[in-house]
CSV table of C-alpha atoms and ligand atoms in Angstrom, one decimal:
chain,number,residue,atom,x,y,z
A,1,UNK,CA,0.0,0.0,0.0
A,2,UNK,CA,1.5,3.4,-1.1
A,3,UNK,CA,1.3,6.2,1.5
A,4,UNK,CA,-0.9,9.0,0.1
A,5,UNK,CA,1.9,11.5,0.5
A,6,UNK,CA,4.0,9.4,-1.9
A,7,UNK,CA,1.5,10.3,-4.7
A,8,UNK,CA,2.5,14.0,-4.3
A,9,UNK,CA,5.8,13.1,-6.0
A,10,UNK,CA,4.0,12.0,-9.2
A,11,UNK,CA,4.0,15.5,-10.6
A,12,UNK,CA,3.8,19.3,-9.8
A,13,UNK,CA,0.0,18.9,-10.2
A,14,UNK,CA,-0.2,16.1,-7.6
A,15,UNK,CA,2.0,18.2,-5.3
A,16,UNK,CA,-0.3,21.2,-5.5
A,17,UNK,CA,-3.8,19.7,-5.7
A,18,UNK,CA,-5.9,20.5,-2.6
A,19,UNK,CA,-6.7,16.9,-1.9
A,20,UNK,CA,-5.2,14.4,0.6
A,21,UNK,CA,-4.8,11.8,-2.2
A,22,UNK,CA,-5.8,9.0,0.2
A,23,UNK,CA,-6.9,6.0,-1.8
A,24,UNK,CA,-10.6,5.1,-1.7
A,25,UNK,CA,-11.5,1.6,-0.7
A,26,UNK,CA,-10.8,-1.2,-3.1
A,27,UNK,CA,-13.5,-3.4,-4.6
A,28,UNK,CA,-14.9,-5.3,-1.6
A,29,UNK,CA,-15.3,-8.6,-3.5
A,30,UNK,CA,-17.6,-9.9,-6.4
A,31,UNK,CA,-20.4,-7.5,-7.4
A,32,UNK,CA,-22.9,-6.7,-10.2
A,33,UNK,CA,-23.1,-3.4,-12.0
A,34,UNK,CA,-24.5,-2.1,-15.3
A,35,UNK,CA,-21.2,-0.7,-16.4
A,36,UNK,CA,-17.6,-1.5,-15.3
A,37,UNK,CA,-15.0,1.1,-16.3
A,38,UNK,CA,-11.4,0.0,-16.3
A,39,UNK,CA,-9.1,3.0,-15.5
A,40,UNK,CA,-9.7,6.1,-13.4
A,41,UNK,CA,-8.4,8.6,-15.8
A,42,UNK,CA,-10.4,11.2,-17.8
A,43,UNK,CA,-11.6,8.7,-20.4
A,44,UNK,CA,-13.2,6.6,-17.7
A,45,UNK,CA,-14.5,9.4,-15.6
A,46,UNK,CA,-16.0,11.5,-18.5
A,47,UNK,CA,-17.7,8.3,-19.8
A,48,UNK,CA,-19.3,7.7,-16.4
A,49,UNK,CA,-20.3,11.4,-16.2
A,50,UNK,CA,-22.1,11.4,-19.5
A,51,UNK,CA,-23.6,7.9,-19.1
A,52,UNK,CA,-25.3,9.2,-15.9
A,53,UNK,CA,-26.5,12.3,-17.7
A,54,UNK,CA,-28.1,10.0,-20.4
A,55,UNK,CA,-29.4,7.5,-17.9
A,56,UNK,CA,-29.3,8.4,-14.2
A,57,UNK,CA,-30.5,4.9,-13.2
A,58,UNK,CA,-27.3,3.2,-14.4
A,59,UNK,CA,-25.1,1.6,-11.7
A,60,UNK,CA,-21.5,2.3,-12.7
A,61,UNK,CA,-18.2,1.2,-11.1
A,62,UNK,CA,-14.8,2.5,-11.9
A,63,UNK,CA,-11.8,0.2,-11.2
A,64,UNK,CA,-8.5,1.9,-10.7
A,65,UNK,CA,-5.2,0.2,-10.0
A,66,UNK,CA,-3.7,3.2,-8.0
A,67,UNK,CA,-5.7,6.4,-7.4
A,68,UNK,CA,-7.9,8.4,-9.7
A,69,UNK,CA,-5.6,10.6,-11.8
A,70,UNK,CA,-2.6,8.5,-11.3
A,71,UNK,CA,-1.9,8.2,-15.0
A,72,UNK,CA,-1.5,10.8,-17.8
A,73,UNK,CA,-4.8,12.5,-16.8
A,74,UNK,CA,-3.2,13.8,-13.6
A,75,UNK,CA,0.3,14.5,-14.9
A,76,UNK,CA,-0.1,16.2,-18.3
A,77,UNK,CA,0.7,19.7,-19.6
A,78,UNK,CA,-2.7,21.1,-19.0
A,79,UNK,CA,-3.4,22.0,-22.6
A,80,UNK,CA,-7.1,21.6,-23.1
A,81,UNK,CA,-6.9,22.1,-26.8
A,82,UNK,CA,-8.7,21.3,-30.0
A,83,UNK,CA,-5.8,19.3,-31.3
A,84,UNK,CA,-6.4,15.7,-32.5
A,85,UNK,CA,-3.5,13.4,-33.2
A,86,UNK,CA,-4.4,13.0,-36.9
A,87,UNK,CA,-4.3,16.4,-38.7
A,88,UNK,CA,-7.3,17.7,-40.7
A,89,UNK,CA,-5.5,16.8,-43.9
A,90,UNK,CA,-4.9,13.3,-42.7
A,91,UNK,CA,-8.5,12.9,-41.7
A,92,UNK,CA,-9.7,14.3,-45.0
A,93,UNK,CA,-7.5,11.7,-46.9
A,94,UNK,CA,-8.9,8.9,-44.9
A,95,UNK,CA,-12.5,9.8,-44.3
A,96,UNK,CA,-13.4,12.6,-46.7
A,97,UNK,CA,-13.7,16.4,-46.3
A,98,UNK,CA,-17.1,16.5,-44.5
A,99,UNK,CA,-16.1,14.0,-41.9
A,100,UNK,CA,-12.7,15.7,-41.4
A,101,UNK,CA,-14.4,19.1,-40.8
A,102,UNK,CA,-17.0,17.6,-38.5
A,103,UNK,CA,-14.2,16.2,-36.4
A,104,UNK,CA,-12.5,19.6,-36.3
A,105,UNK,CA,-15.7,21.3,-35.2
A,106,UNK,CA,-16.3,18.7,-32.5
A,107,UNK,CA,-12.8,19.1,-31.1
A,108,UNK,CA,-13.2,22.9,-31.0
A,109,UNK,CA,-16.5,22.6,-29.2
A,110,UNK,CA,-15.0,20.2,-26.8
A,111,UNK,CA,-12.7,22.8,-25.3
A,112,UNK,CA,-15.8,24.9,-24.4
A,113,UNK,CA,-17.7,21.8,-23.1
A,114,UNK,CA,-14.9,21.1,-20.6
A,115,UNK,CA,-15.2,24.8,-19.5
A,116,UNK,CA,-19.0,24.5,-19.3
A,117,UNK,CA,-19.1,21.3,-17.2
A,118,UNK,CA,-16.3,22.3,-14.8
A,119,UNK,CA,-18.1,25.6,-14.1
A,120,UNK,CA,-21.5,24.0,-13.8
A,121,UNK,CA,-20.2,21.3,-11.4
A,122,UNK,CA,-18.0,23.7,-9.4
A,123,UNK,CA,-14.7,22.0,-10.3
A,124,UNK,CA,-12.1,24.6,-9.7
A,125,UNK,CA,-9.3,23.5,-12.1
A,126,UNK,CA,-7.8,26.9,-13.1
A,127,UNK,CA,-9.6,26.6,-16.5
A,128,UNK,CA,-8.9,29.8,-18.5
A,129,UNK,CA,-9.2,29.8,-22.3
A,130,UNK,CA,-6.4,32.0,-23.4
A,131,UNK,CA,-5.3,30.2,-26.6
A,132,UNK,CA,-2.0,28.8,-27.8
A,133,UNK,CA,1.0,30.9,-29.0
A,134,UNK,CA,3.2,29.0,-31.4
A,135,UNK,CA,6.6,30.7,-31.7
A,136,UNK,CA,8.6,30.7,-34.9
A,137,UNK,CA,12.2,31.4,-34.2
A,138,UNK,CA,13.8,30.6,-37.6
A,139,UNK,CA,12.9,31.0,-41.3
A,140,UNK,CA,12.0,27.3,-41.5
A,141,UNK,CA,9.6,27.7,-38.5
A,142,UNK,CA,8.1,30.8,-39.9
A,143,UNK,CA,7.4,28.9,-43.1
A,144,UNK,CA,5.7,26.2,-41.1
A,145,UNK,CA,3.6,28.8,-39.3
A,146,UNK,CA,2.5,30.3,-42.5
A,147,UNK,CA,1.6,26.8,-43.9
A,148,UNK,CA,-0.4,26.1,-40.7
A,149,UNK,CA,-2.4,29.4,-41.1
A,150,UNK,CA,-3.0,28.8,-44.8
A,151,UNK,CA,-4.2,25.3,-44.1
A,152,UNK,CA,-6.6,26.5,-41.4
A,153,UNK,CA,-7.9,29.2,-43.8
A,154,UNK,CA,-8.4,26.7,-46.5
A,155,UNK,CA,-10.6,24.5,-44.3
A,156,UNK,CA,-12.3,27.5,-42.7
A,157,UNK,CA,-13.0,25.9,-39.4
A,158,UNK,CA,-10.1,26.7,-37.1
A,159,UNK,CA,-9.5,30.4,-36.3
A,160,UNK,CA,-5.7,30.2,-36.3
A,161,UNK,CA,-4.1,33.5,-37.0
A,162,UNK,CA,-0.6,34.8,-37.9
A,163,UNK,CA,1.3,36.7,-35.2
A,164,UNK,CA,3.3,39.8,-35.9
A,165,UNK,CA,6.5,37.9,-34.9
A,166,UNK,CA,5.9,35.3,-37.6
A,167,UNK,CA,4.4,32.6,-35.4
A,168,UNK,CA,0.7,31.7,-35.0
A,169,UNK,CA,-2.1,31.9,-32.5
A,170,UNK,CA,-4.9,29.4,-32.0
A,171,UNK,CA,-7.7,30.6,-29.7
A,172,UNK,CA,-9.1,27.1,-29.2
A,173,UNK,CA,-7.1,26.1,-26.2
A,174,UNK,CA,-7.6,26.5,-22.4
A,175,UNK,CA,-4.9,26.2,-19.7
A,176,UNK,CA,-5.9,24.1,-16.7
A,177,UNK,CA,-4.5,22.2,-13.7
A,178,UNK,CA,-5.0,18.5,-14.7
A,179,UNK,CA,-5.0,17.0,-11.2
A,180,UNK,CA,-7.6,19.4,-10.0
A,181,UNK,CA,-9.8,18.5,-13.0
A,182,UNK,CA,-9.5,14.7,-12.7
A,183,UNK,CA,-9.7,14.6,-8.9
A,184,UNK,CA,-12.6,17.1,-8.9
A,185,UNK,CA,-14.5,15.2,-11.5
A,186,UNK,CA,-14.2,12.0,-9.4
A,187,UNK,CA,-15.7,13.8,-6.4
A,188,UNK,CA,-18.6,15.0,-8.6
A,189,UNK,CA,-19.2,11.4,-9.8
A,190,UNK,CA,-19.1,10.0,-6.3
A,191,UNK,CA,-21.8,12.5,-5.2
A,192,UNK,CA,-23.9,11.3,-8.1
A,193,UNK,CA,-23.6,7.6,-7.0
A,194,UNK,CA,-20.8,6.3,-9.1
A,195,UNK,CA,-18.7,3.8,-7.1
A,196,UNK,CA,-15.0,4.4,-7.4
A,197,UNK,CA,-12.7,1.5,-6.3
A,198,UNK,CA,-9.0,2.4,-6.0
A,199,UNK,CA,-6.1,0.0,-5.3
A,200,UNK,CA,-7.9,-2.5,-7.6
A,201,UNK,CA,-6.0,-3.9,-10.5
A,202,UNK,CA,-7.9,-5.4,-13.4
A,203,UNK,CA,-6.2,-8.6,-14.5
A,204,UNK,CA,-8.5,-9.6,-17.3
A,205,UNK,CA,-11.8,-8.7,-19.0
A,206,UNK,CA,-14.2,-10.5,-21.2
A,207,UNK,CA,-17.8,-9.8,-22.4
A,208,UNK,CA,-19.9,-8.9,-19.3
A,209,UNK,CA,-17.1,-9.6,-16.8
A,210,UNK,CA,-14.0,-8.0,-15.3
A,211,UNK,CA,-11.6,-9.9,-13.1
A,212,UNK,CA,-9.6,-7.9,-10.6
A,213,UNK,CA,-7.1,-8.5,-7.8
A,214,UNK,CA,-10.1,-7.9,-5.4
A,215,UNK,CA,-12.9,-9.8,-7.0
A,216,UNK,CA,-15.0,-10.0,-10.2
A,217,UNK,CA,-17.5,-7.5,-11.5
A,218,UNK,CA,-20.4,-8.9,-13.6
A,219,UNK,CA,-21.8,-6.2,-15.9
A,220,UNK,CA,-23.6,-5.5,-19.1
A,221,UNK,CA,-20.9,-3.1,-20.4
A,222,UNK,CA,-17.1,-3.0,-20.0
A,223,UNK,CA,-15.4,0.2,-20.8
A,224,UNK,CA,-11.6,-0.1,-21.4
A,225,UNK,CA,-10.0,3.3,-20.5
A,226,UNK,CA,-6.4,2.5,-19.8
A,227,UNK,CA,-4.6,4.4,-22.6
A,228,UNK,CA,-0.8,3.9,-22.4
A,229,UNK,CA,-1.3,1.3,-19.7
A,230,UNK,CA,-3.3,-0.9,-22.1
A,231,UNK,CA,0.1,-2.2,-23.1
A,232,UNK,CA,0.3,-4.0,-19.7
A,233,UNK,CA,-2.9,-6.0,-20.3
A,234,UNK,CA,-3.0,-9.2,-22.4
A,235,UNK,CA,-5.9,-8.2,-24.7
A,236,UNK,CA,-4.6,-4.7,-25.5
A,237,UNK,CA,-0.9,-5.3,-25.3
A,238,UNK,CA,-0.2,-4.4,-29.0
A,239,UNK,CA,-3.0,-2.0,-29.5
A,240,UNK,CA,-1.1,0.9,-28.0
A,241,UNK,CA,2.5,1.9,-27.5
A,242,UNK,CA,3.4,3.7,-24.2
A,243,UNK,CA,5.6,6.7,-25.1
A,244,UNK,CA,6.9,8.8,-22.3
A,245,UNK,CA,6.5,12.6,-22.2
A,246,UNK,CA,8.4,14.4,-19.5
A,247,UNK,CA,7.8,17.8,-17.8
A,248,UNK,CA,9.4,20.4,-15.6
A,249,UNK,CA,7.9,23.3,-13.5
A,250,UNK,CA,9.8,26.4,-12.4
A,251,UNK,CA,9.5,28.6,-9.4
A,252,UNK,CA,6.8,31.3,-9.7
A,253,UNK,CA,7.9,34.3,-11.7
A,254,UNK,CA,6.9,37.9,-11.0
A,255,UNK,CA,4.0,39.4,-13.1
A,256,UNK,CA,6.4,41.9,-14.6
A,257,UNK,CA,8.4,39.0,-16.2
A,258,UNK,CA,5.2,37.5,-17.7
A,259,UNK,CA,4.3,40.9,-19.1
A,260,UNK,CA,7.7,41.2,-20.7
A,261,UNK,CA,7.3,37.7,-22.2
A,262,UNK,CA,3.9,38.6,-23.5
A,263,UNK,CA,2.2,35.5,-22.0
A,264,UNK,CA,-1.1,36.1,-20.3
A,265,UNK,CA,-3.0,34.0,-17.8
A,266,UNK,CA,-4.7,31.1,-19.6
A,267,UNK,CA,-2.2,30.9,-22.4
A,268,UNK,CA,-0.2,27.9,-23.6
A,269,UNK,CA,2.7,28.0,-25.9
A,270,UNK,CA,4.9,25.8,-28.2
A,271,UNK,CA,7.0,26.3,-31.3
A,272,UNK,CA,7.4,24.6,-34.7
A,273,UNK,CA,10.3,22.2,-33.9
A,274,UNK,CA,9.7,18.5,-34.7
A,275,UNK,CA,10.5,17.0,-31.3
A,276,UNK,CA,7.5,18.6,-29.7
A,277,UNK,CA,7.7,20.9,-26.7
A,278,UNK,CA,4.7,22.5,-24.9
A,279,UNK,CA,4.2,24.8,-22.0
A,280,UNK,CA,1.8,26.9,-20.0
A,281,UNK,CA,1.7,29.8,-17.5
A,282,UNK,CA,0.3,28.1,-14.4
A,283,UNK,CA,-2.3,29.9,-12.3
A,284,UNK,CA,0.5,30.5,-9.7
A,285,UNK,CA,2.7,32.0,-12.4
A,286,UNK,CA,5.2,29.2,-13.0
A,287,UNK,CA,6.3,27.7,-16.3
A,288,UNK,CA,5.0,24.1,-16.7
A,289,UNK,CA,7.0,22.9,-19.7
A,290,UNK,CA,7.2,19.5,-21.3
A,291,UNK,CA,8.4,17.6,-24.3
A,292,UNK,CA,9.1,14.3,-26.0
A,293,UNK,CA,12.5,12.8,-26.3
A,294,UNK,CA,12.5,10.0,-23.7
A,295,UNK,CA,13.1,6.6,-25.2
A,296,UNK,CA,10.5,3.8,-25.7
A,297,UNK,CA,11.2,0.8,-23.4
A,298,UNK,CA,11.5,-2.8,-24.7
A,299,UNK,CA,8.3,-4.8,-24.6
A,300,UNK,CA,6.2,-1.7,-24.0
A,301,UNK,CA,7.3,-1.8,-20.4
A,302,UNK,CA,6.0,0.8,-18.0
A,303,UNK,CA,8.0,1.5,-14.8
A,304,UNK,CA,8.1,4.5,-12.3
A,305,UNK,CA,11.8,4.9,-13.0
A,306,UNK,CA,11.0,5.8,-16.6
A,307,UNK,CA,9.1,8.9,-15.4
A,308,UNK,CA,12.4,10.6,-14.8
A,309,UNK,CA,15.3,11.0,-17.2
A,310,UNK,CA,18.0,13.5,-16.1
A,311,UNK,CA,19.1,14.0,-19.8
A,312,UNK,CA,15.6,14.9,-20.9
A,313,UNK,CA,15.0,17.2,-18.0
A,314,UNK,CA,18.3,19.0,-18.8
A,315,UNK,CA,17.2,19.3,-22.5
A,316,UNK,CA,13.8,20.7,-21.4
A,317,UNK,CA,15.4,23.3,-19.1
A,318,UNK,CA,17.8,24.4,-21.9
A,319,UNK,CA,14.9,24.5,-24.5
A,320,UNK,CA,12.8,26.7,-22.1
A,321,UNK,CA,15.7,29.0,-21.4
A,322,UNK,CA,16.4,29.3,-25.2
A,323,UNK,CA,12.8,30.2,-25.8
A,324,UNK,CA,12.7,32.8,-23.0
A,325,UNK,CA,16.2,34.3,-22.5
A,326,UNK,CA,14.6,37.3,-20.7
A,327,UNK,CA,13.4,35.0,-17.9
A,328,UNK,CA,16.6,33.0,-17.6
A,329,UNK,CA,18.3,31.4,-15.7
A,330,UNK,CA,15.2,29.5,-14.4
A,331,UNK,CA,15.0,27.6,-11.2
A,332,UNK,CA,13.3,24.2,-11.7
A,333,UNK,CA,11.3,22.9,-8.7
A,334,UNK,CA,9.5,19.9,-10.1
A,335,UNK,CA,10.4,17.2,-12.6
A,336,UNK,CA,8.1,14.3,-13.7
A,337,UNK,CA,6.7,12.4,-16.6
A,338,UNK,CA,4.4,9.6,-17.6
A,339,UNK,CA,3.3,7.3,-20.4
A,340,UNK,CA,0.9,8.5,-23.1
A,341,UNK,CA,-0.8,6.1,-25.6
A,342,UNK,CA,0.3,5.9,-29.2
A,343,UNK,CA,-1.7,3.8,-31.7
A,344,UNK,CA,0.1,2.4,-34.8
A,345,UNK,CA,-1.4,4.9,-37.2
A,346,UNK,CA,-1.5,7.9,-34.7
A,347,UNK,CA,-5.3,8.0,-35.1
A,348,UNK,CA,-7.4,8.0,-31.9
A,349,UNK,CA,-10.6,6.0,-31.8
A,350,UNK,CA,-13.8,5.4,-29.8
A,351,UNK,CA,-15.8,2.3,-30.2
A,352,UNK,CA,-18.5,0.1,-28.8
A,353,UNK,CA,-19.6,-3.4,-29.8
A,354,UNK,CA,-23.2,-4.1,-28.7
A,355,UNK,CA,-22.6,-7.9,-29.2
A,356,UNK,CA,-19.9,-8.1,-26.6
A,357,UNK,CA,-20.8,-5.0,-24.6
A,358,UNK,CA,-17.2,-3.9,-24.7
A,359,UNK,CA,-16.4,-0.2,-25.3
A,360,UNK,CA,-13.1,1.6,-25.5
A,361,UNK,CA,-11.5,4.9,-26.4
A,362,UNK,CA,-7.9,6.1,-26.6
A,363,UNK,CA,-4.8,6.5,-28.7
A,364,UNK,CA,-4.8,10.2,-28.2
A,365,UNK,CA,-1.0,10.5,-28.2
A,366,UNK,CA,-0.4,13.9,-26.5
A,367,UNK,CA,-3.8,15.4,-27.2
A,368,UNK,CA,-6.0,13.5,-24.8
A,369,UNK,CA,-6.9,16.2,-22.2
A,370,UNK,CA,-9.9,17.5,-24.2
A,371,UNK,CA,-10.4,14.5,-26.5
A,372,UNK,CA,-11.2,12.3,-23.4
A,373,UNK,CA,-14.3,14.5,-22.9
A,374,UNK,CA,-15.4,13.9,-26.5
A,375,UNK,CA,-14.7,10.2,-26.0
A,376,UNK,CA,-16.9,10.2,-22.8
A,377,UNK,CA,-19.8,11.8,-24.6
A,378,UNK,CA,-19.4,9.6,-27.6
A,379,UNK,CA,-19.2,6.3,-25.7
A,380,UNK,CA,-22.2,7.4,-23.6
A,381,UNK,CA,-24.2,7.8,-26.8
A,382,UNK,CA,-23.0,4.5,-28.2
A,383,UNK,CA,-23.6,2.5,-25.1
A,384,UNK,CA,-27.1,4.0,-24.6
A,385,UNK,CA,-28.0,3.2,-28.2
A,386,UNK,CA,-28.3,6.8,-29.5
A,387,UNK,CA,-27.6,7.8,-33.1
A,388,UNK,CA,-26.2,11.3,-32.8
A,389,UNK,CA,-23.8,13.7,-34.5
A,390,UNK,CA,-21.1,12.4,-32.1
A,391,UNK,CA,-21.6,8.8,-33.1
A,392,UNK,CA,-21.2,9.7,-36.7
A,393,UNK,CA,-17.8,11.2,-36.3
A,394,UNK,CA,-15.0,9.5,-38.3
A,395,UNK,CA,-13.0,8.3,-35.3
A,396,UNK,CA,-16.0,6.2,-34.1
A,397,UNK,CA,-15.3,2.5,-34.7
A,398,UNK,CA,-11.8,3.3,-36.0
A,399,UNK,CA,-9.5,0.4,-35.4
A,400,UNK,CA,-5.7,1.1,-35.6
A,401,UNK,CA,-3.5,-1.7,-36.7
A,402,UNK,CA,-1.6,-3.5,-33.9
A,403,UNK,CA,2.0,-2.6,-33.3
A,404,UNK,CA,4.6,-5.0,-34.6
A,405,UNK,CA,6.1,-7.5,-32.2
A,406,UNK,CA,9.6,-6.8,-30.8
A,407,UNK,CA,12.2,-6.1,-31.9
A,408,UNK,CA,10.5,-4.2,-34.7
A,409,UNK,CA,8.4,-2.1,-32.3
A,410,UNK,CA,11.5,-1.1,-30.3
A,411,UNK,CA,13.4,-0.1,-33.4
A,412,UNK,CA,10.5,1.7,-35.0
A,413,UNK,CA,9.5,3.7,-31.9
A,414,UNK,CA,13.0,4.8,-31.0
A,415,UNK,CA,13.8,5.5,-34.6
A,416,UNK,CA,10.8,7.9,-34.7
A,417,UNK,CA,12.1,9.9,-31.8
A,418,UNK,CA,15.7,9.9,-33.2
A,419,UNK,CA,14.3,11.1,-36.6
A,420,UNK,CA,12.6,14.1,-35.0
A,421,UNK,CA,15.8,15.0,-33.1
A,422,UNK,CA,17.8,14.7,-36.4
A,423,UNK,CA,15.2,16.8,-38.2
A,424,UNK,CA,15.6,19.7,-35.7
A,425,UNK,CA,19.4,19.6,-35.9
A,426,UNK,CA,19.2,19.4,-39.7
A,427,UNK,CA,16.9,22.5,-39.9
A,428,UNK,CA,19.2,24.4,-37.5
A,429,UNK,CA,22.2,23.7,-39.6
A,430,UNK,CA,20.8,23.9,-43.2
A,431,UNK,CA,18.1,26.5,-42.5
A,432,UNK,CA,15.9,24.5,-44.8
A,433,UNK,CA,12.9,22.2,-44.1
A,434,UNK,CA,14.2,18.8,-42.9
A,435,UNK,CA,14.6,16.0,-45.4
A,436,UNK,CA,14.9,13.5,-42.5
A,437,UNK,CA,11.4,14.5,-41.3
A,438,UNK,CA,10.0,14.2,-44.8
A,439,UNK,CA,11.5,10.8,-45.5
A,440,UNK,CA,11.4,9.1,-42.0
A,441,UNK,CA,8.3,10.8,-40.6
A,442,UNK,CA,5.7,8.8,-42.6
A,443,UNK,CA,7.7,5.6,-42.1
A,444,UNK,CA,7.5,5.8,-38.4
A,445,UNK,CA,3.9,7.2,-38.3
A,446,UNK,CA,4.6,10.9,-37.5
B,1,LIG,C1,3.6,14.2,-19.4
B,1,LIG,C2,2.3,14.3,-20.2
B,1,LIG,C3,1.9,15.5,-20.8
B,1,LIG,C4,0.8,15.5,-21.5
B,1,LIG,N1,0.3,16.8,-21.9
B,1,LIG,C5,-0.9,16.9,-22.5
B,1,LIG,C6,-1.5,18.1,-22.8
B,1,LIG,O1,-1.0,19.2,-22.4
B,1,LIG,N2,-2.7,18.2,-23.5
B,1,LIG,C7,-3.3,17.0,-23.9
B,1,LIG,O2,-4.3,17.1,-24.5
B,1,LIG,N3,-2.8,15.8,-23.6
B,1,LIG,C8,-1.7,15.7,-22.9
B,1,LIG,N4,-1.2,14.5,-22.6
B,1,LIG,C9,-2.0,13.3,-22.9
B,1,LIG,C10,-3.2,13.1,-22.0
B,1,LIG,O3,-2.8,13.4,-20.6
B,1,LIG,C11,-3.8,11.7,-22.1
B,1,LIG,O4,-4.0,11.5,-23.5
B,1,LIG,C12,-5.0,11.5,-21.3
B,1,LIG,O5,-4.9,12.0,-20.0
B,1,LIG,C13,-5.4,10.1,-21.3
B,1,LIG,O6,-6.5,9.8,-20.4
B,1,LIG,P1,-6.9,8.4,-20.1
B,1,LIG,O7,-8.0,8.4,-19.0
B,1,LIG,O8,-7.3,7.7,-21.4
B,1,LIG,O9,-5.6,7.6,-19.6
B,1,LIG,P2,-4.9,7.7,-18.2
B,1,LIG,O10,-5.1,9.1,-17.6
B,1,LIG,O11,-3.5,7.3,-18.4
B,1,LIG,O12,-5.7,6.7,-17.2
B,1,LIG,C14,-5.5,5.4,-17.3
B,1,LIG,C15,-5.7,4.8,-15.9
B,1,LIG,O13,-5.8,3.4,-15.9
B,1,LIG,C16,-5.2,2.9,-14.7
B,1,LIG,N5,-4.8,1.5,-15.0
B,1,LIG,C17,-3.9,1.1,-15.7
B,1,LIG,N6,-3.8,-0.3,-15.7
B,1,LIG,C18,-4.9,-0.7,-15.0
B,1,LIG,C19,-5.4,-1.9,-14.6
B,1,LIG,N7,-4.8,-3.1,-15.0
B,1,LIG,N8,-6.4,-2.0,-13.7
B,1,LIG,C20,-7.0,-0.8,-13.3
B,1,LIG,N9,-6.6,0.4,-13.6
B,1,LIG,C21,-5.5,0.5,-14.5
B,1,LIG,C22,-4.0,3.8,-14.5
B,1,LIG,O14,-3.5,3.8,-13.2
B,1,LIG,C23,-4.6,5.2,-14.9
B,1,LIG,O15,-5.1,5.9,-13.8
B,1,LIG,C24,0.0,14.4,-21.8
B,1,LIG,C25,0.5,13.1,-21.3
B,1,LIG,C26,1.6,13.1,-20.5
B,1,LIG,C27,2.1,11.8,-19.9
């Protein structure tokens, strides 16, 4: 049994959430429910929330191995954005223009839906919709910004604009405190009668049955909501690849520094490099800043030691100080990370099979904070047999191919990260768009 205080070390967010993090009781033994949800992250909790809204009589249990918000939902960068892991152009190629635009509109509306529900339910999670600034520091990055703005204008759905400094601005993003959101949502659900069992590891699931370390749940519907951790379960082992994203948080900075940097409350920021970085100004005036670059681990292994990589933390601090020399040197107070879930084709999906009663959603890569909300509404419609605009979206029923067995998976995943690193160096040196990204990106699914 982990001491509640130990969960504080999971991230800056866990350290600052006004919650004692004491685990709720585990499953007390065998029981019956209408719906059993595997995983106490935002996919699972939003699904429970909207299921109850559709049918308040449903009995719902959530089965969580650690505590609610232990996974990516409690540790992320707090970008509640309209981003979807597959671009609009990729969605258009695969599903056609109308479907691609419907998906974009649904994602943009989802940012506001998270704001609406958190306000209505009194979940204080520092939600402020200030948009995303994407900086462009080189000619290559300015060209990428202009291509992004042109593409948005061509589709006519996203309101992305050019900034005077050559970067871009996307208004469809809110900054929030992820642990306050997921822990607050859990309390709302509990008050509505959802039973949350923590310290309960699911070992196996089958139609109408979930087997855990604490007993079995017989149910009509099983919702699989384990995202990157799906790699640790037999049935979903090759459906998703756990890729680590790591973050740092700094000491609070004076308001005057933020004014000089031109970052307002509620704003998030990034740039146009290939090996993604992302940041926000927190409600208490810190930088929370993250990025990819940590390696993939053989066999899709997940381990607490992988949450921390000194080399990646050093790279992140350097990248942040290069972006904001006026605020440097920066003092880092928190370092953490966690696994996100990558499907083989980088295309998230939400599905429900009425024959087996098994539903699932995930594969959001680094764009799950808002997408989990869309997943929750969509799964709720599918499970309660509704035919709606949401159930017609192109990600519904999408099945990504399985990842290759090892060693191909190991080689492919780590090659992908290496390719993005090489692409950034190449662009810095040649001052031209990277050939490595163009050639290797599609091969490794970027
Ligand atoms: C460092 C980091 C930064 C990120 N930044 C952003 C961002 O800024 N914006 C954005 O949109 N997305 C971001 N993401 C991605 C986003 O956080 C995820 O896509 C999203 O939270 C996924 O939610 P989920 O509920 O599907 O999965 P999770 O939150 O991972 O929840 C899965 C849960 O299942 C539990 N579980 C696992 N195995 C079992 C089992 N056998 N039995 C029972 N329970 C089990 C886990 O303990 C966990 O609580 C980031 C992710 C990381 C790691």
